[in-house]
mmCIF file of C-alpha atoms and ligand atoms in Angstrom:
data_model
loop_
_atom_site.group_PDB
_atom_site.id
_atom_site.type_symbol
_atom_site.label_atom_id
_atom_site.label_comp_id
_atom_site.label_asym_id
_atom_site.label_seq_id
_atom_site.Cartn_x
_atom_site.Cartn_y
_atom_site.Cartn_z
ATOM 1 C CA MET A 1085 -24.568 49.129 -57.454
ATOM 2 C CA ASP A 1086 -28.281 49.544 -57.744
ATOM 3 C CA VAL A 1087 -30.579 49.030 -54.889
ATOM 4 C CA LEU A 1088 -34.085 47.963 -55.494
ATOM 5 C CA THR A 1089 -37.194 47.616 -53.047
ATOM 6 C CA THR A 1090 -40.228 46.740 -55.170
ATOM 7 C CA PRO A 1091 -41.051 43.455 -57.329
ATOM 8 C CA ALA A 1092 -41.841 45.806 -60.301
ATOM 9 C CA ALA A 1093 -38.454 47.903 -59.932
ATOM 10 C CA MET A 1094 -36.495 44.621 -59.691
ATOM 11 C CA GLN A 1095 -38.273 43.082 -62.619
ATOM 12 C CA ASP A 1096 -37.742 46.253 -64.804
ATOM 13 C CA TRP A 1097 -34.047 46.118 -63.872
ATOM 14 C CA SER A 1098 -33.685 42.324 -64.996
ATOM 15 C CA ARG A 1099 -35.946 42.784 -67.699
ATOM 16 C CA ALA A 1100 -33.471 45.651 -69.278
ATOM 17 C CA HIS A 1101 -30.413 43.478 -68.943
ATOM 18 C CA ARG A 1102 -32.024 40.446 -70.335
ATOM 19 C CA ALA A 1103 -33.013 42.408 -73.475
ATOM 20 C CA GLU A 1104 -29.293 43.211 -73.809
ATOM 21 C CA GLY A 1105 -28.560 39.346 -73.536
ATOM 22 C CA ARG A 1106 -27.267 39.321 -70.350
ATOM 23 C CA ARG A 1107 -27.549 36.351 -67.893
ATOM 24 C CA VAL A 1108 -28.754 37.353 -64.558
ATOM 25 C CA GLY A 1109 -27.417 35.498 -61.427
ATOM 26 C CA VAL A 1110 -29.105 35.553 -58.253
ATOM 27 C CA VAL A 1111 -28.130 34.911 -54.435
ATOM 28 C CA PRO A 1112 -31.144 34.957 -52.043
ATOM 29 C CA THR A 1113 -30.247 35.719 -48.560
ATOM 30 C CA MET A 1114 -31.475 37.025 -45.416
ATOM 31 C CA GLY A 1115 -28.857 39.481 -44.966
ATOM 32 C CA ALA A 1116 -26.115 39.709 -42.279
ATOM 33 C CA LEU A 1117 -23.770 38.605 -44.949
ATOM 34 C CA HIS A 1118 -20.563 36.673 -44.163
ATOM 35 C CA HIS A 1119 -18.017 34.821 -46.312
ATOM 36 C CA GLY A 1120 -20.359 31.980 -46.886
ATOM 37 C CA HIS A 1121 -22.881 34.525 -48.984
ATOM 38 C CA VAL A 1122 -19.913 35.815 -50.543
ATOM 39 C CA ALA A 1123 -19.075 32.215 -51.865
ATOM 40 C CA LEU A 1124 -22.484 32.106 -53.502
ATOM 41 C CA VAL A 1125 -21.809 35.539 -55.195
ATOM 42 C CA ASP A 1126 -18.540 34.209 -56.512
ATOM 43 C CA ALA A 1127 -20.090 30.991 -57.829
ATOM 44 C CA VAL A 1128 -22.893 33.118 -59.474
ATOM 45 C CA ARG A 1129 -20.637 35.506 -60.971
ATOM 46 C CA ARG A 1130 -18.750 32.813 -62.770
ATOM 47 C CA CYS A 1131 -21.837 31.806 -64.695
ATOM 48 C CA ALA A 1132 -23.747 35.202 -64.948
ATOM 49 C CA ASP A 1133 -23.192 38.530 -66.550
ATOM 50 C CA VAL A 1134 -24.864 40.498 -63.745
ATOM 51 C CA THR A 1135 -25.337 39.510 -60.274
ATOM 52 C CA VAL A 1136 -28.109 40.163 -57.897
ATOM 53 C CA VAL A 1137 -28.016 39.705 -54.203
ATOM 54 C CA THR A 1138 -31.604 39.552 -52.466
ATOM 55 C CA ILE A 1139 -31.783 40.476 -48.795
ATOM 56 C CA PHE A 1140 -35.164 39.918 -47.106
ATOM 57 C CA VAL A 1141 -35.891 38.388 -43.599
ATOM 58 C CA ASN A 1142 -38.817 36.348 -44.705
ATOM 59 C CA PRO A 1143 -41.488 36.159 -41.806
ATOM 60 C CA LEU A 1144 -43.144 33.146 -43.389
ATOM 61 C CA GLN A 1145 -40.125 30.660 -42.670
ATOM 62 C CA PHE A 1146 -39.759 31.631 -38.937
ATOM 63 C CA ASN A 1147 -41.221 29.415 -36.560
ATOM 64 C CA LEU A 1148 -40.510 31.730 -33.709
ATOM 65 C CA ASP A 1149 -41.346 35.329 -33.343
ATOM 66 C CA ALA A 1150 -38.361 35.888 -31.076
ATOM 67 C CA ASP A 1151 -36.016 34.447 -33.820
ATOM 68 C CA PHE A 1152 -37.651 36.554 -36.323
ATOM 69 C CA ASP A 1153 -37.174 39.746 -34.114
ATOM 70 C CA SER A 1154 -33.798 38.995 -33.093
ATOM 71 C CA TYR A 1155 -32.360 38.066 -36.458
ATOM 72 C CA PRO A 1156 -29.529 40.453 -37.469
ATOM 73 C CA ARG A 1157 -30.222 43.285 -39.911
ATOM 74 C CA PRO A 1158 -27.090 45.241 -40.444
ATOM 75 C CA ILE A 1159 -28.145 46.750 -44.050
ATOM 76 C CA ASP A 1160 -25.428 49.222 -44.289
ATOM 77 C CA ASP A 1161 -22.814 46.729 -43.846
ATOM 78 C CA ASP A 1162 -24.555 44.288 -46.161
ATOM 79 C CA LEU A 1163 -24.484 46.903 -48.943
ATOM 80 C CA ASP A 1164 -20.887 47.649 -48.613
ATOM 81 C CA ARG A 1165 -19.906 43.773 -48.612
ATOM 82 C CA CYS A 1166 -22.082 43.606 -51.879
ATOM 83 C CA ARG A 1167 -20.301 46.370 -53.377
ATOM 84 C CA ASP A 1168 -17.011 44.943 -52.529
ATOM 85 C CA ALA A 1169 -18.045 41.430 -53.626
ATOM 86 C CA GLY A 1170 -18.887 42.944 -57.138
ATOM 87 C CA VAL A 1171 -22.650 42.620 -56.928
ATOM 88 C CA ASP A 1172 -24.541 44.709 -59.507
ATOM 89 C CA ALA A 1173 -27.839 45.159 -57.759
ATOM 90 C CA VAL A 1174 -29.344 44.538 -54.128
ATOM 91 C CA TYR A 1175 -32.994 43.685 -54.040
ATOM 92 C CA ALA A 1176 -34.029 44.433 -50.415
ATOM 93 C CA PRO A 1177 -37.975 44.458 -50.668
ATOM 94 C CA THR A 1178 -39.965 45.459 -47.611
ATOM 95 C CA ALA A 1179 -42.555 42.871 -45.996
ATOM 96 C CA ALA A 1180 -45.292 44.893 -47.034
ATOM 97 C CA ALA A 1181 -44.010 44.864 -50.734
ATOM 98 C CA MET A 1182 -43.566 41.063 -50.519
ATOM 99 C CA TYR A 1183 -46.803 40.365 -48.754
ATOM 100 C CA PRO A 1184 -49.407 43.111 -49.419
ATOM 101 C CA PRO A 1185 -52.787 42.911 -47.927
ATOM 102 C CA GLY A 1186 -54.817 40.025 -49.730
ATOM 103 C CA PHE A 1187 -51.623 37.917 -50.307
ATOM 104 C CA GLN A 1188 -52.774 34.191 -50.169
ATOM 105 C CA THR A 1189 -50.951 31.994 -52.452
ATOM 106 C CA HIS A 1190 -48.164 29.639 -51.388
ATOM 107 C CA VAL A 1191 -45.798 26.913 -52.616
ATOM 108 C CA GLU A 1192 -46.418 23.629 -50.846
ATOM 109 C CA PRO A 1193 -43.255 21.427 -50.888
ATOM 110 C CA GLY A 1194 -43.901 17.501 -50.529
ATOM 111 C CA ASP A 1195 -42.204 14.711 -48.744
ATOM 112 C CA LEU A 1196 -38.552 16.197 -48.964
ATOM 113 C CA ALA A 1197 -39.824 18.932 -46.528
ATOM 114 C CA GLU A 1198 -41.089 16.404 -43.919
ATOM 115 C CA ARG A 1199 -37.830 15.112 -43.030
ATOM 116 C CA LEU A 1200 -34.995 16.326 -40.861
ATOM 117 C CA GLU A 1201 -35.604 19.880 -40.236
ATOM 118 C CA GLY A 1202 -39.258 19.570 -41.192
ATOM 119 C CA PRO A 1203 -40.804 18.219 -38.234
ATOM 120 C CA MET A 1204 -38.925 20.424 -35.908
ATOM 121 C CA ARG A 1205 -39.947 23.678 -37.899
ATOM 122 C CA PRO A 1206 -43.476 23.295 -39.142
ATOM 123 C CA GLY A 1207 -44.289 25.595 -42.120
ATOM 124 C CA HIS A 1208 -40.542 26.636 -42.411
ATOM 125 C CA PHE A 1209 -40.043 24.995 -45.892
ATOM 126 C CA ARG A 1210 -43.489 26.088 -47.307
ATOM 127 C CA GLY A 1211 -42.250 29.654 -46.220
ATOM 128 C CA VAL A 1212 -38.840 29.305 -48.068
ATOM 129 C CA VAL A 1213 -40.055 27.796 -51.222
ATOM 130 C CA THR A 1214 -42.738 30.442 -51.509
ATOM 131 C CA VAL A 1215 -40.351 33.151 -50.873
ATOM 132 C CA VAL A 1216 -37.890 31.682 -53.349
ATOM 133 C CA ALA A 1217 -40.438 31.308 -56.089
ATOM 134 C CA LYS A 1218 -41.299 35.051 -55.640
ATOM 135 C CA LEU A 1219 -37.512 36.085 -55.417
ATOM 136 C CA LEU A 1220 -36.797 34.059 -58.704
ATOM 137 C CA ALA A 1221 -39.721 35.646 -60.566
ATOM 138 C CA ALA A 1222 -39.065 39.257 -59.481
ATOM 139 C CA THR A 1223 -35.312 38.948 -60.500
ATOM 140 C CA ARG A 1224 -36.107 36.799 -63.381
ATOM 141 C CA ALA A 1225 -32.977 34.733 -62.617
ATOM 142 C CA ASP A 1226 -31.378 32.650 -65.090
ATOM 143 C CA VAL A 1227 -28.945 31.123 -62.428
ATOM 144 C CA ALA A 1228 -29.242 31.088 -58.735
ATOM 145 C CA ALA A 1229 -27.021 29.860 -55.997
ATOM 146 C CA PHE A 1230 -27.948 28.026 -52.591
ATOM 147 C CA GLY A 1231 -25.387 26.827 -49.920
ATOM 148 C CA ARG A 1232 -25.119 23.230 -49.048
ATOM 149 C CA LYS A 1233 -25.390 24.029 -45.521
ATOM 150 C CA ASP A 1234 -28.760 24.067 -45.959
ATOM 151 C CA PHE A 1235 -28.721 20.825 -48.019
ATOM 152 C CA GLN A 1236 -32.364 20.011 -47.381
ATOM 153 C CA GLN A 1237 -33.297 23.409 -48.460
ATOM 154 C CA LEU A 1238 -31.224 22.980 -51.682
ATOM 155 C CA ALA A 1239 -32.952 19.658 -52.465
ATOM 156 C CA ILE A 1240 -36.418 21.002 -52.067
ATOM 157 C CA ILE A 1241 -35.756 24.107 -54.252
ATOM 158 C CA ARG A 1242 -34.331 21.932 -57.016
ATOM 159 C CA ARG A 1243 -37.402 19.755 -56.749
ATOM 160 C CA MET A 1244 -39.519 23.172 -56.852
ATOM 161 C CA VAL A 1245 -37.573 24.260 -59.930
ATOM 162 C CA SER A 1246 -38.242 20.853 -61.663
ATOM 163 C CA ASP A 1247 -41.733 20.266 -60.522
ATOM 164 C CA LEU A 1248 -42.998 23.866 -61.637
ATOM 165 C CA ASP A 1249 -40.632 24.008 -64.940
ATOM 166 C CA LEU A 1250 -38.891 27.138 -63.578
ATOM 167 C CA ASP A 1251 -36.383 28.238 -66.223
ATOM 168 C CA VAL A 1252 -33.537 28.708 -64.011
ATOM 169 C CA GLU A 1253 -30.162 26.798 -63.291
ATOM 170 C CA ILE A 1254 -29.576 26.086 -59.599
ATOM 171 C CA LEU A 1255 -25.904 25.946 -58.148
ATOM 172 C CA GLY A 1256 -25.159 24.246 -54.902
ATOM 173 C CA VAL A 1257 -22.153 25.630 -53.136
ATOM 174 C CA PRO A 1258 -19.964 24.097 -50.555
ATOM 175 C CA ILE A 1259 -20.171 24.999 -46.963
ATOM 176 C CA VAL A 1260 -17.711 27.940 -45.651
ATOM 177 C CA ARG A 1261 -16.473 27.254 -42.246
ATOM 178 C CA GLU A 1262 -14.604 29.338 -39.592
ATOM 179 C CA HIS A 1263 -10.991 28.657 -38.719
ATOM 180 C CA ASP A 1264 -12.214 26.147 -36.143
ATOM 181 C CA GLY A 1265 -14.605 24.453 -38.523
ATOM 182 C CA LEU A 1266 -17.978 25.967 -37.350
ATOM 183 C CA ALA A 1267 -20.117 26.562 -40.279
ATOM 184 C CA MET A 1268 -20.653 30.215 -41.056
ATOM 185 C CA SER A 1269 -24.009 31.500 -40.017
ATOM 186 C CA SER A 1270 -25.637 34.742 -39.824
ATOM 187 C CA ARG A 1271 -27.047 33.208 -36.144
ATOM 188 C CA ASN A 1272 -23.381 32.611 -34.853
ATOM 189 C CA ALA A 1273 -23.105 36.369 -34.124
ATOM 190 C CA ARG A 1274 -25.752 35.804 -31.315
ATOM 191 C CA LEU A 1275 -23.619 32.983 -29.600
ATOM 192 C CA THR A 1276 -22.283 34.001 -26.207
ATOM 193 C CA THR A 1277 -18.490 33.668 -25.870
ATOM 194 C CA PRO A 1278 -18.433 30.217 -24.026
ATOM 195 C CA ASP A 1279 -21.219 28.970 -26.385
ATOM 196 C CA ARG A 1280 -19.226 30.167 -29.434
ATOM 197 C CA ALA A 1281 -16.384 28.111 -28.094
ATOM 198 C CA ALA A 1282 -18.391 25.252 -27.437
ATOM 199 C CA ALA A 1283 -20.335 25.377 -30.711
ATOM 200 C CA VAL A 1284 -17.159 23.786 -32.719
ATOM 201 C CA VAL A 1285 -18.377 20.344 -31.337
ATOM 202 C CA VAL A 1286 -20.976 20.366 -34.096
ATOM 203 C CA SER A 1287 -18.389 20.375 -37.081
ATOM 204 C CA GLN A 1288 -15.963 18.028 -34.905
ATOM 205 C CA ALA A 1289 -18.831 15.406 -34.353
ATOM 206 C CA LEU A 1290 -19.519 15.158 -38.084
ATOM 207 C CA GLY A 1291 -15.906 15.290 -38.742
ATOM 208 C CA ARG A 1292 -15.298 12.205 -36.587
ATOM 209 C CA ALA A 1293 -18.332 10.444 -38.195
ATOM 210 C CA GLU A 1294 -16.734 11.222 -41.847
ATOM 211 C CA ARG A 1295 -13.426 9.859 -40.588
ATOM 212 C CA SER A 1296 -15.123 6.526 -39.556
ATOM 213 C CA PHE A 1297 -16.764 6.384 -42.806
ATOM 214 C CA ARG A 1298 -13.506 7.032 -44.741
ATOM 215 C CA ALA A 1299 -11.828 4.203 -42.678
ATOM 216 C CA GLY A 1300 -14.569 1.812 -43.688
ATOM 217 C CA GLU A 1301 -17.673 2.121 -41.497
ATOM 218 C CA ARG A 1302 -20.898 1.953 -43.611
ATOM 219 C CA ASP A 1303 -23.294 1.228 -40.613
ATOM 220 C CA ALA A 1304 -25.446 4.316 -40.268
ATOM 221 C CA GLY A 1305 -26.236 3.735 -36.616
ATOM 222 C CA ALA A 1306 -22.400 3.466 -35.687
ATOM 223 C CA LEU A 1307 -21.661 6.565 -37.696
ATOM 224 C CA ARG A 1308 -24.685 8.559 -35.922
ATOM 225 C CA SER A 1309 -23.355 7.068 -32.312
ATOM 226 C CA THR A 1310 -19.844 8.427 -33.197
ATOM 227 C CA ALA A 1311 -21.272 12.066 -33.791
ATOM 228 C CA VAL A 1312 -23.762 11.726 -31.076
ATOM 229 C CA ASP A 1313 -21.316 10.955 -28.495
ATOM 230 C CA HIS A 1314 -19.063 13.448 -29.320
ATOM 231 C CA LEU A 1315 -21.851 16.283 -29.109
ATOM 232 C CA SER A 1316 -23.480 14.870 -25.855
ATOM 233 C CA ALA A 1317 -20.230 15.191 -24.214
ATOM 234 C CA GLU A 1318 -20.370 18.905 -24.617
ATOM 235 C CA PRO A 1319 -22.626 20.253 -21.768
ATOM 236 C CA ARG A 1320 -23.440 23.500 -23.465
ATOM 237 C CA ALA A 1321 -24.924 21.517 -26.685
ATOM 238 C CA SER A 1322 -28.559 20.427 -26.690
ATOM 239 C CA VAL A 1323 -28.587 17.898 -29.535
ATOM 240 C CA GLU A 1324 -32.032 18.266 -31.489
ATOM 241 C CA TYR A 1325 -31.174 15.484 -34.023
ATOM 242 C CA VAL A 1326 -28.420 13.673 -35.695
ATOM 243 C CA GLU A 1327 -29.259 11.645 -38.697
ATOM 244 C CA VAL A 1328 -28.030 9.843 -41.824
ATOM 245 C CA VAL A 1329 -29.994 10.350 -44.742
ATOM 246 C CA ASP A 1330 -29.891 9.505 -48.688
ATOM 247 C CA ALA A 1331 -28.443 12.422 -50.399
ATOM 248 C CA ASP A 1332 -31.341 12.351 -53.119
ATOM 249 C CA THR A 1333 -34.365 11.087 -51.162
ATOM 250 C CA LEU A 1334 -33.186 12.379 -47.581
ATOM 251 C CA ASP A 1335 -34.724 9.160 -46.341
ATOM 252 C CA PRO A 1336 -32.888 7.789 -43.415
ATOM 253 C CA VAL A 1337 -30.560 5.015 -44.228
ATOM 254 C CA THR A 1338 -29.272 2.029 -42.105
ATOM 255 C CA ARG A 1339 -26.351 1.498 -44.352
ATOM 256 C CA VAL A 1340 -24.603 4.008 -46.515
ATOM 257 C CA ALA A 1341 -24.291 2.503 -49.819
ATOM 258 C CA THR A 1342 -24.868 5.461 -52.067
ATOM 259 C CA PRO A 1343 -23.980 8.991 -51.163
ATOM 260 C CA ALA A 1344 -25.468 10.248 -47.851
ATOM 261 C CA HIS A 1345 -25.614 13.177 -45.665
ATOM 262 C CA ILE A 1346 -24.791 13.107 -41.797
ATOM 263 C CA ALA A 1347 -26.718 16.277 -40.521
ATOM 264 C CA ALA A 1348 -27.154 17.508 -37.061
ATOM 265 C CA ALA A 1349 -28.853 20.428 -35.278
ATOM 266 C CA ALA A 1350 -28.282 21.396 -31.896
ATOM 267 C CA TRP A 1351 -28.974 24.382 -29.606
ATOM 268 C CA PHE A 1352 -26.416 26.627 -27.943
ATOM 269 C CA GLY A 1353 -28.533 28.677 -25.441
ATOM 270 C CA ASP A 1354 -31.429 29.999 -27.747
ATOM 271 C CA VAL A 1355 -29.307 29.923 -30.902
ATOM 272 C CA ARG A 1356 -30.033 26.910 -33.036
ATOM 273 C CA LEU A 1357 -27.146 25.667 -35.441
ATOM 274 C CA ILE A 1358 -27.266 22.984 -38.233
ATOM 275 C CA ASP A 1359 -24.479 21.426 -40.061
ATOM 276 C CA ASN A 1360 -23.952 18.368 -42.470
ATOM 277 C CA VAL A 1361 -21.097 16.284 -44.146
ATOM 278 C CA LEU A 1362 -21.705 14.486 -47.398
ATOM 279 C CA LEU A 1363 -20.467 10.919 -47.195
ATOM 280 C CA ASP A 1364 -19.490 9.846 -50.486
ATOM 281 C CA GLU A 1365 -17.037 7.133 -51.726
ATOM 282 C CA GLN A 1366 -15.225 9.657 -53.986
HETATM 283 P P1 AMP B 145 -29.366 32.833 -45.092
HETATM 284 O O1 AMP B 145 -29.084 34.223 -45.341
HETATM 285 O O2 AMP B 145 -28.668 32.161 -43.810
HETATM 286 O O3 AMP B 145 -30.707 32.434 -45.504
HETATM 287 O O4 AMP B 145 -28.582 31.908 -46.212
HETATM 288 C C1 AMP B 145 -28.560 32.471 -47.511
HETATM 289 C C2 AMP B 145 -28.020 31.391 -48.593
HETATM 290 O O5 AMP B 145 -26.397 31.241 -48.135
HETATM 291 C C3 AMP B 145 -28.616 29.917 -48.318
HETATM 292 O O6 AMP B 145 -28.603 29.624 -49.524
HETATM 293 C C4 AMP B 145 -27.583 29.391 -47.543
HETATM 294 O O7 AMP B 145 -27.520 27.772 -47.697
HETATM 295 C C5 AMP B 145 -26.137 29.951 -47.870
HETATM 296 N N1 AMP B 145 -25.220 29.961 -46.752
HETATM 297 C C6 AMP B 145 -25.375 30.312 -45.571
HETATM 298 N N2 AMP B 145 -24.326 29.957 -44.751
HETATM 299 C C7 AMP B 145 -23.342 29.380 -45.601
HETATM 300 C C8 AMP B 145 -22.266 28.793 -45.459
HETATM 301 N N3 AMP B 145 -21.426 28.737 -44.268
HETATM 302 N N4 AMP B 145 -21.623 28.231 -46.494
HETATM 303 C C9 AMP B 145 -22.178 28.257 -47.696
HETATM 304 N N5 AMP B 145 -23.423 28.929 -47.800
HETATM 305 C C10 AMP B 145 -23.961 29.309 -47.033
#
């Protein structure tokens, strides 16, 4: 497995593979890799000839310095996990290589970035799409995978790829969960033991709303209340939002007539968790 640390080295690597007719698949991550990331690698490997995992804790997308500073960076474990998963190259640039002095160009997302996570995390999605554009360019990706855990991010990236005519296929990969239902996240490692036990309420709350939907409930307010009631009953959880939004536009809906997501964000101590479930007739 190759490890590359500069955009130029990454581009050379991918250019050589593409010249041999190989499709380059890319999994952008911030490291602290878990089974969710491995699912993205598996998805990419099924439709690419060589697979690159990018590991970069992107300062542009963090709202709080403390969150950026405390973000886990177990690079040796991550490299082992990539090797085990059959990854061909890891692209792990430094912040200085990504944002050298004089850097000043950003990608500006539109309305999709104003919903859900947007108001809570000003500038977050601008940072995400800027770094994803750079990572896709450096890796010369033919295909790239993103998790549905961050379904808003996935929607914004699909939009960017379409709007900017980027020649890359985007895969959306289902959420990988712990045995009790908690969506896997690099941030879960920072939960205290009691908060980790309590955090299961997030997926439980969304699961209750989903069951209610399957039983015929279509009123978004009722579905939302089902989830909020369950979350609010857990004293360790501080709920930031629970929303029911259209799956395409991410606009809030009053009735679920077309595919929608019920999405939640909640704090446990100083750890912020997000999760969502697709509400679809099929
Ligand atoms: P991160 O390293 O947290 O920035 O995540 C990198 C990619 O992995 C993103 O596309 C995430 O949506 C995806 N991802 C993170 N956690 C999960 C999960 N539990 N299931 C599926 N994809 C995930």
